[in-house]
CSV table of N, CA, C and O in Angstrom, one decimal:
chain,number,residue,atom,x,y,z
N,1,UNK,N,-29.1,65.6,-161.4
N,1,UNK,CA,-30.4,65.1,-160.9
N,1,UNK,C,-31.5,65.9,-161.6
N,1,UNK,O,-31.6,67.1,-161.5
N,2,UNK,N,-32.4,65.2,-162.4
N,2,UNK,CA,-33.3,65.7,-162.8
N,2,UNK,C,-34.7,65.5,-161.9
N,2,UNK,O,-34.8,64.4,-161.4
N,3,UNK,N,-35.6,66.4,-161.6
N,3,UNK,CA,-36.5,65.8,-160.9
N,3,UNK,C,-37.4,66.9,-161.3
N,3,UNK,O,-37.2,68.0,-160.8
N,4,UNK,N,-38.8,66.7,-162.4
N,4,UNK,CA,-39.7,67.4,-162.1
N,4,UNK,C,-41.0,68.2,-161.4
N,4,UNK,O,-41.8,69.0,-161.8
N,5,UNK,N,-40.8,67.4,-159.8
N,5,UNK,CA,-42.0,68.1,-159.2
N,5,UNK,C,-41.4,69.0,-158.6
N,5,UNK,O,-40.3,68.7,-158.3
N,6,UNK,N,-41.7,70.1,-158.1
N,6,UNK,CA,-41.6,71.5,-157.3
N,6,UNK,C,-41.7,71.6,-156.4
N,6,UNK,O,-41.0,72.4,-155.8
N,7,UNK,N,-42.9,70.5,-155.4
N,7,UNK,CA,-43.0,70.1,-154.1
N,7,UNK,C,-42.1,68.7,-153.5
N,7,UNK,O,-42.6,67.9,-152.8
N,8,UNK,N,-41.1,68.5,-153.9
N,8,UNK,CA,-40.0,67.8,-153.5
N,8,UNK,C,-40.2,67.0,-152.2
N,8,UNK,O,-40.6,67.8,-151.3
N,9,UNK,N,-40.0,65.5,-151.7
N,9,UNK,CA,-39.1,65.1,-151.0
N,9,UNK,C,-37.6,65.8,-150.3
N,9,UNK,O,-36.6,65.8,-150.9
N,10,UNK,N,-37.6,66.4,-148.8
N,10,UNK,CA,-36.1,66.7,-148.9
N,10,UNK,C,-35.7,65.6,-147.9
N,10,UNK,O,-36.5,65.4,-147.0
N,11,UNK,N,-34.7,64.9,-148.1
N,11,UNK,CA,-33.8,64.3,-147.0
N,11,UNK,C,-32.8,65.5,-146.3
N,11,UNK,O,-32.1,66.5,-146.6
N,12,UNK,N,-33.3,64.8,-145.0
N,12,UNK,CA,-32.7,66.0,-143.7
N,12,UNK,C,-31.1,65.6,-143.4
N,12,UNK,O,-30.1,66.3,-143.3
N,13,UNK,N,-31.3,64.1,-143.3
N,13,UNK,CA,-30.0,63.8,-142.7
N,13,UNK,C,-30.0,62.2,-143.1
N,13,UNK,O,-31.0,61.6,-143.5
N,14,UNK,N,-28.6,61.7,-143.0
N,14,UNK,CA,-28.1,60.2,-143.0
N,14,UNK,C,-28.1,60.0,-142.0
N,14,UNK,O,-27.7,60.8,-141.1
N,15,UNK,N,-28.5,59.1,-141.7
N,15,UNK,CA,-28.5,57.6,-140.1
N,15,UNK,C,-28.1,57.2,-139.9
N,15,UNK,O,-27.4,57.3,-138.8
N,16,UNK,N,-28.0,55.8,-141.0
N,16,UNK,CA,-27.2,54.9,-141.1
N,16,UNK,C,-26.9,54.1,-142.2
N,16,UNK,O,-27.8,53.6,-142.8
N,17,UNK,N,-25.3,53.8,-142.5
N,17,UNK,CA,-25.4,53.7,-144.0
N,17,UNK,C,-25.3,52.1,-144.0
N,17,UNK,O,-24.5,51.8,-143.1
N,18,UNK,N,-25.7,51.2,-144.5
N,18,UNK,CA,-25.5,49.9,-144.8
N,18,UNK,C,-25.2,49.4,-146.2
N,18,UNK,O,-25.5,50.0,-147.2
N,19,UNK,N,-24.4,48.1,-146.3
N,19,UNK,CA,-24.2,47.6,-148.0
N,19,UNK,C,-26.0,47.9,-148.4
N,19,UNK,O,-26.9,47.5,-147.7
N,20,UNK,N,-26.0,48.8,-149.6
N,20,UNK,CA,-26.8,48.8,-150.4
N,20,UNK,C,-28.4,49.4,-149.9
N,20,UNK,O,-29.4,49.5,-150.7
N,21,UNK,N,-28.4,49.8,-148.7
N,21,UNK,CA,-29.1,50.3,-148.0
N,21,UNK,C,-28.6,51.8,-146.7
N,21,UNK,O,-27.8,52.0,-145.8
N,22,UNK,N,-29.4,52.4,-147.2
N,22,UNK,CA,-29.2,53.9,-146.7
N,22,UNK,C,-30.3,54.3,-145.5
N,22,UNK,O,-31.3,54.4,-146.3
N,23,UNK,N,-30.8,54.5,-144.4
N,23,UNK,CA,-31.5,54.7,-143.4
N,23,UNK,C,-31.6,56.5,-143.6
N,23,UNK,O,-30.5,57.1,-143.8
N,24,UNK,N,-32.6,57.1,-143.6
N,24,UNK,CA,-32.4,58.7,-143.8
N,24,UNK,C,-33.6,59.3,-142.9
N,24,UNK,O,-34.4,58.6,-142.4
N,25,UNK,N,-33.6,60.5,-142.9
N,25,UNK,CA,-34.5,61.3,-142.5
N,25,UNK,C,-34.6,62.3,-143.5
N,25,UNK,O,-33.9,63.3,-143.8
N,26,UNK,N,-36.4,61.7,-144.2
N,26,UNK,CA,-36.9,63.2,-145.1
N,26,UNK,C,-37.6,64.6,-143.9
N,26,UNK,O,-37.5,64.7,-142.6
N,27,UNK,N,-38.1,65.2,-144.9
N,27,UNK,CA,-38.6,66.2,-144.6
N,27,UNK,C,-40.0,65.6,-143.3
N,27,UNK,O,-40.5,64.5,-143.5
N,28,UNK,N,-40.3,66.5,-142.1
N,28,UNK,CA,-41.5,66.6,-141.3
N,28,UNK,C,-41.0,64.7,-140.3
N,28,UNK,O,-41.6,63.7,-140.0
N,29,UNK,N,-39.6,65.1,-140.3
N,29,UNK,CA,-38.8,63.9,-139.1
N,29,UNK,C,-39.4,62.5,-139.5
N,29,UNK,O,-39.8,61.8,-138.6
N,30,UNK,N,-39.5,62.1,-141.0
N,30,UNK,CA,-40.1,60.8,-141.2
N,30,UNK,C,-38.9,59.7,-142.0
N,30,UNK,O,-38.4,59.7,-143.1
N,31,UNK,N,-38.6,59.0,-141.1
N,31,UNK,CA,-37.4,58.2,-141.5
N,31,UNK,C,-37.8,57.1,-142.1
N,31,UNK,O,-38.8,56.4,-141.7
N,32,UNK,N,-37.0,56.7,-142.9
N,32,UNK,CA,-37.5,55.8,-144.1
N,32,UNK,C,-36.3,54.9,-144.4
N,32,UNK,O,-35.4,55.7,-144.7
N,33,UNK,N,-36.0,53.9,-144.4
N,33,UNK,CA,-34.8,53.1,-145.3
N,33,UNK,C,-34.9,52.9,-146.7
N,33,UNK,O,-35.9,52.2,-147.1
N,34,UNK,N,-33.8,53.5,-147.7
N,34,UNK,CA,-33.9,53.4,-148.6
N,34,UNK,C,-32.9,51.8,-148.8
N,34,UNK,O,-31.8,51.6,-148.3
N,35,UNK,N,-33.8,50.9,-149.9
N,35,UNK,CA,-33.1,49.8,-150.5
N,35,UNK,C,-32.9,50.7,-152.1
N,35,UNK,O,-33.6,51.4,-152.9
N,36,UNK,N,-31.2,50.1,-151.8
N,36,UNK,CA,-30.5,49.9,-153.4
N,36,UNK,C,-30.6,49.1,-154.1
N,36,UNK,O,-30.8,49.1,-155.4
N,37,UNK,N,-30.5,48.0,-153.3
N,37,UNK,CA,-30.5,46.8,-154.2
N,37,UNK,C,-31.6,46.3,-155.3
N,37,UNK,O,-31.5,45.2,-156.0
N,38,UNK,N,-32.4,47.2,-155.4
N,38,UNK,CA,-33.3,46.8,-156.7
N,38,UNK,C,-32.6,47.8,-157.7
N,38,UNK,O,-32.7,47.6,-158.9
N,39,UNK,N,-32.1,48.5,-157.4
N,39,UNK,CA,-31.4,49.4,-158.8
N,39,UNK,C,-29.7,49.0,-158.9
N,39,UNK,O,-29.1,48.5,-159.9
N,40,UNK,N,-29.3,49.1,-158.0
N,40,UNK,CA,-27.5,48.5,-157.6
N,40,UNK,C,-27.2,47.7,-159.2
N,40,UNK,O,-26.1,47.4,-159.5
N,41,UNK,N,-28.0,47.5,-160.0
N,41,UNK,CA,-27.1,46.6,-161.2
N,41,UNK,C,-27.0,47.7,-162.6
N,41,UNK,O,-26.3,47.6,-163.6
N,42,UNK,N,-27.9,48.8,-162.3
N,42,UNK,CA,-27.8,50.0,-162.8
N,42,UNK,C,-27.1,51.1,-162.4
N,42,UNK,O,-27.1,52.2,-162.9
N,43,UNK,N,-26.2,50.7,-161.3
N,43,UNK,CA,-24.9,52.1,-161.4
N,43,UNK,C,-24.0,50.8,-160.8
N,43,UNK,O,-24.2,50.4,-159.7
N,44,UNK,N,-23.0,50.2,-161.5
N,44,UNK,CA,-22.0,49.1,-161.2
N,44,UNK,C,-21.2,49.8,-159.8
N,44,UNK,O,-20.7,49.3,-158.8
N,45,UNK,N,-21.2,50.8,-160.3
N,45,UNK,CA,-19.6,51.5,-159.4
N,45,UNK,C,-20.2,51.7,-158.2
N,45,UNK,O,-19.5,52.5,-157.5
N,46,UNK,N,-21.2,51.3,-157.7
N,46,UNK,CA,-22.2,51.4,-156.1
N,46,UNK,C,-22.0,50.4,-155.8
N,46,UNK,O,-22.2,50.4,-154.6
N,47,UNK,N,-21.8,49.1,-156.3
N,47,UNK,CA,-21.4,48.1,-155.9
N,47,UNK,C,-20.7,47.5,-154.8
N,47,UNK,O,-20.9,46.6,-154.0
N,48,UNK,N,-19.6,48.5,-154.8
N,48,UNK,CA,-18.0,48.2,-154.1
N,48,UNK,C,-18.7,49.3,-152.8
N,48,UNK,O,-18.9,50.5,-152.8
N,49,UNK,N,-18.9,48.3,-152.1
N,49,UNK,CA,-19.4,48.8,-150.9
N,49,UNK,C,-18.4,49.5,-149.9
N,49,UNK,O,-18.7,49.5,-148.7
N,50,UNK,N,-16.9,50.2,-150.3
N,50,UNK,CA,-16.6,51.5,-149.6
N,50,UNK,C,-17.0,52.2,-151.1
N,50,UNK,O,-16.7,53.3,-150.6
N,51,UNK,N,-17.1,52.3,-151.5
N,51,UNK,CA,-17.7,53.4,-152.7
N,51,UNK,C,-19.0,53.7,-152.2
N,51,UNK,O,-19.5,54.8,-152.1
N,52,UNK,N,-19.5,52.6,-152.0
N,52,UNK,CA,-21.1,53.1,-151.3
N,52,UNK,C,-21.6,53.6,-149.9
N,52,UNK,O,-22.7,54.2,-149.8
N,53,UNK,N,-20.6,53.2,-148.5
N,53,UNK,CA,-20.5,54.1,-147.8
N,53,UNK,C,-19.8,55.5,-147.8
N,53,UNK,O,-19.8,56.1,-146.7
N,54,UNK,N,-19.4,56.0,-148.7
N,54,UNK,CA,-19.1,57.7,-148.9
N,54,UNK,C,-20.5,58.5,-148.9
N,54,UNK,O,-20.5,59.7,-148.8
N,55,UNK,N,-22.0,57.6,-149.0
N,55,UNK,CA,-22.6,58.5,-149.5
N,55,UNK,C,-22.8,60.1,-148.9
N,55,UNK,O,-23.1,59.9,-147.8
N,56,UNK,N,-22.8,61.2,-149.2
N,56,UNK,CA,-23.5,62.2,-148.2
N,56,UNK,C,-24.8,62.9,-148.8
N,56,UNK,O,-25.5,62.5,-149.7
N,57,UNK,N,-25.0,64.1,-148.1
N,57,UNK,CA,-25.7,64.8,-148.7
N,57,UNK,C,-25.7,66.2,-149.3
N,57,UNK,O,-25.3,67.2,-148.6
N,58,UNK,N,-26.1,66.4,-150.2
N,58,UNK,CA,-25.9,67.4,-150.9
N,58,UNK,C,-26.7,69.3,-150.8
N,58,UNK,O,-27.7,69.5,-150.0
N,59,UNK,N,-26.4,69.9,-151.4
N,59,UNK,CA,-27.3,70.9,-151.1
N,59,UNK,C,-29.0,71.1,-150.8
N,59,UNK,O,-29.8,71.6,-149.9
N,60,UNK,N,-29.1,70.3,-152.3
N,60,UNK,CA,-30.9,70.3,-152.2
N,60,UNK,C,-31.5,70.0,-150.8
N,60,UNK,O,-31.9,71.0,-150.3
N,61,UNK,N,-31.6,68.9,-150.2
N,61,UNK,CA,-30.2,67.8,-149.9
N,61,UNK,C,-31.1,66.8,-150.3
N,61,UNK,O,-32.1,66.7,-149.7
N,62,UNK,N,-30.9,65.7,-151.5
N,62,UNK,CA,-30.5,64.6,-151.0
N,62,UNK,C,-29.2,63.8,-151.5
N,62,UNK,O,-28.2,64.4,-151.6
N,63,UNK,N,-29.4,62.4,-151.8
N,63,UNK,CA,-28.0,61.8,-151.9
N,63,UNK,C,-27.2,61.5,-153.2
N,63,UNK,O,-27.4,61.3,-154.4
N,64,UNK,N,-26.1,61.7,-152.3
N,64,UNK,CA,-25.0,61.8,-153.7
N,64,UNK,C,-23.5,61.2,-153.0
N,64,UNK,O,-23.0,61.4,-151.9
N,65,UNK,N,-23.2,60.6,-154.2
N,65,UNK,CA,-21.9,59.9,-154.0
N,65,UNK,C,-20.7,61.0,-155.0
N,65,UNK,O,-20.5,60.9,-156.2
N,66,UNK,N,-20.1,61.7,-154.3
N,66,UNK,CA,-19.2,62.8,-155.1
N,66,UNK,C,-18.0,62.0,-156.4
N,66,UNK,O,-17.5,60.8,-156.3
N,67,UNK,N,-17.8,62.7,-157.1
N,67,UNK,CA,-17.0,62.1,-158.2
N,67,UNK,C,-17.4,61.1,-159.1
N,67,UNK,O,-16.7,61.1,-160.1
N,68,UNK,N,-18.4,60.2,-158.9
N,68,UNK,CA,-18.4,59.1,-159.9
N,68,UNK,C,-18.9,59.5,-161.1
N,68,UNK,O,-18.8,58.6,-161.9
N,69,UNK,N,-19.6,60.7,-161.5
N,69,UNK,CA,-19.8,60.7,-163.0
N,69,UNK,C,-18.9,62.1,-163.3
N,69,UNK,O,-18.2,62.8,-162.6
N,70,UNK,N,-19.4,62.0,-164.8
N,70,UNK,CA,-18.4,62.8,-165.3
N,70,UNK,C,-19.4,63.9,-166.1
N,70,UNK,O,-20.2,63.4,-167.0
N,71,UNK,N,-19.5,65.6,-165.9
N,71,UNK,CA,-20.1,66.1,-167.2
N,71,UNK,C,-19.1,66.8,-167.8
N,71,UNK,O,-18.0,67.0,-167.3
N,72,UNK,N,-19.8,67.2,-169.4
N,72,UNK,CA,-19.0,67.9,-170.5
N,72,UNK,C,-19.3,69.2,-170.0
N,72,UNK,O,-20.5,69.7,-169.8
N,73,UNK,N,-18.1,69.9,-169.8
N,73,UNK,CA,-18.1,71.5,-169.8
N,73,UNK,C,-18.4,72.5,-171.4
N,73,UNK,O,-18.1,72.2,-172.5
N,74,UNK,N,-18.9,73.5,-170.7
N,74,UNK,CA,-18.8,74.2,-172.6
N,74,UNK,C,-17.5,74.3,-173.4
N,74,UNK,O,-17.4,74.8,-174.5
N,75,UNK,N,-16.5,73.7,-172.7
N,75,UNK,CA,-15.1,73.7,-173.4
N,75,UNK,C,-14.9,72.3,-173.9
N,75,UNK,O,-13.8,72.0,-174.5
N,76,UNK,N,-15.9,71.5,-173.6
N,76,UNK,CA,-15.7,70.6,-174.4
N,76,UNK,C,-14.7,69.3,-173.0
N,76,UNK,O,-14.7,68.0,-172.8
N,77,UNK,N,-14.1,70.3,-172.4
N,77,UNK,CA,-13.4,69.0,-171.2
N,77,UNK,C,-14.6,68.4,-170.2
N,77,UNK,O,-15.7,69.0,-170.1
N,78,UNK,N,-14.3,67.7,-169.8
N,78,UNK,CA,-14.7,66.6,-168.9
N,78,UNK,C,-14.7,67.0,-167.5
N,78,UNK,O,-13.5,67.5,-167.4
N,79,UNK,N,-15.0,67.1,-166.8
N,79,UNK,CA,-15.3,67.4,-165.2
N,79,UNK,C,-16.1,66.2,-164.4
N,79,UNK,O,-17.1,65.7,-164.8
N,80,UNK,N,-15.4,66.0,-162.8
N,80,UNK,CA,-15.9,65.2,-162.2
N,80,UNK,C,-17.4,66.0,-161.7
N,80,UNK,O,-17.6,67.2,-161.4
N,81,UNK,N,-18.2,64.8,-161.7
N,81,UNK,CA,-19.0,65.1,-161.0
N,81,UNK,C,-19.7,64.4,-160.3
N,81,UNK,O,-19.6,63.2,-160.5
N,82,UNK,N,-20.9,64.9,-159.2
N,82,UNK,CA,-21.4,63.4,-158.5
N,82,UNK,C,-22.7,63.0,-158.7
N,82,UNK,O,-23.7,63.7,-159.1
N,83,UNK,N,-22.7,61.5,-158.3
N,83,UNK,CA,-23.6,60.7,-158.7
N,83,UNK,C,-25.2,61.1,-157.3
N,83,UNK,O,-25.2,60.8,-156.0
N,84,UNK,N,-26.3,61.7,-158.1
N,84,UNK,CA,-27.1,61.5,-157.6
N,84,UNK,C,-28.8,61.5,-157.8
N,84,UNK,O,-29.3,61.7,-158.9
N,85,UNK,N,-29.4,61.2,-156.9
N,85,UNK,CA,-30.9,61.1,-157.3
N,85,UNK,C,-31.8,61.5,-157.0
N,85,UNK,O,-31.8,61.8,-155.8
N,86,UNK,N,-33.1,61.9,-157.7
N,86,UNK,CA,-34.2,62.5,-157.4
N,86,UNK,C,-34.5,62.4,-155.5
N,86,UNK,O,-34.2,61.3,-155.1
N,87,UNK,N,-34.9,63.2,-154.7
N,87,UNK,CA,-35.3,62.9,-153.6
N,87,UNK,C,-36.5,61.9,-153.2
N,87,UNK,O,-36.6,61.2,-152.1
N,88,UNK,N,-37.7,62.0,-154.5
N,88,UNK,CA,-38.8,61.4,-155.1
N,88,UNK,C,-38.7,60.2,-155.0
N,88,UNK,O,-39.3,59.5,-154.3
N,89,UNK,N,-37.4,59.8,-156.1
N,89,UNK,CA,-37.0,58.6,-156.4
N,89,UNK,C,-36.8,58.1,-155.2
N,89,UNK,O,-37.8,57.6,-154.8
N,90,UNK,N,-35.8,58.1,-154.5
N,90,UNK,CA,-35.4,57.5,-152.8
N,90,UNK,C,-36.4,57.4,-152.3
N,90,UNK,O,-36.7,56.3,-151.8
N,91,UNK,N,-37.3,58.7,-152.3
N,91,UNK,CA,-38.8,58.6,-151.2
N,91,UNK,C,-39.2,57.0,-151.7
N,91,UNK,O,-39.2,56.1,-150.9
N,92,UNK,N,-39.5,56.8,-152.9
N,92,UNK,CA,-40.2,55.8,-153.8
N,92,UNK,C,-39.5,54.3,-153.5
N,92,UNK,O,-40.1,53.2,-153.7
N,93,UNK,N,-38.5,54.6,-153.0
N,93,UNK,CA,-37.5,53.2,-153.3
N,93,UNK,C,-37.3,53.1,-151.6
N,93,UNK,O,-36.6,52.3,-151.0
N,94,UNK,N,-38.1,53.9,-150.9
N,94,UNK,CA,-38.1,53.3,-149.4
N,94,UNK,C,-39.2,52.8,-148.7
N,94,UNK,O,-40.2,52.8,-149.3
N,95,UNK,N,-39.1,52.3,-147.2
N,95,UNK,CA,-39.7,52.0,-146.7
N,95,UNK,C,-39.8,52.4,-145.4
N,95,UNK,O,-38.7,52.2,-144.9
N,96,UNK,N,-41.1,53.0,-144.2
N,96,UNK,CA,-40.7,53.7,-143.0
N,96,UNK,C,-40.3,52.9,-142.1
N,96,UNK,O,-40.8,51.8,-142.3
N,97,UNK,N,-39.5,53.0,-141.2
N,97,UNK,CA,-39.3,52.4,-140.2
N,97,UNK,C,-39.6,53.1,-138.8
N,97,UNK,O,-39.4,52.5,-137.7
């Protein structure tokens, strides 16, 4: 996750997960639904909607689907890793409810 602002978006918690839509709580209890479906053709493997209800959340915290990408270690192997996104981004790609 790359994300360069410092004053961040945090998501608090998951709600409720739907095909292609995520229901969350950011930061100061303001819940927002995030739509996938405008990006969904840009990560294929989100598609297969039990792949897309695993989502959880991560340290920072926001969301991440564990295992689906892969980085290069300094040894040159491959390691799973999980797929996730700016908190910004989500903020951006939602709507309050």
């Amino acid at each position: 996750m790359i994300c360069l602002e410092s004053n961040m978006h945090k998501i608090t918690s998951i709600i409720e997960i739907k095909p292609y839509s995520i229901l969350v709580k950011f930061d100061g209890n303001n819940k927002r639904r995030i739509n996938f479906s405008t990006i969904i053709d840009d990560f294929p493997v989100l598609k297969d909607k039990s792949i897309f209800r695993l989502a959880n959340l991560d340290d920072y915290p926001t969301i991440k689907w564990d295992g689906l990408t892969q980085i290069r270690e300094l040894d040159g192997t491959l390691s799973p890793s999980p797929l996730d996104f700016c908190p910004d981004t989500l903020y951006e790609l939602s709507v309050p409810v």
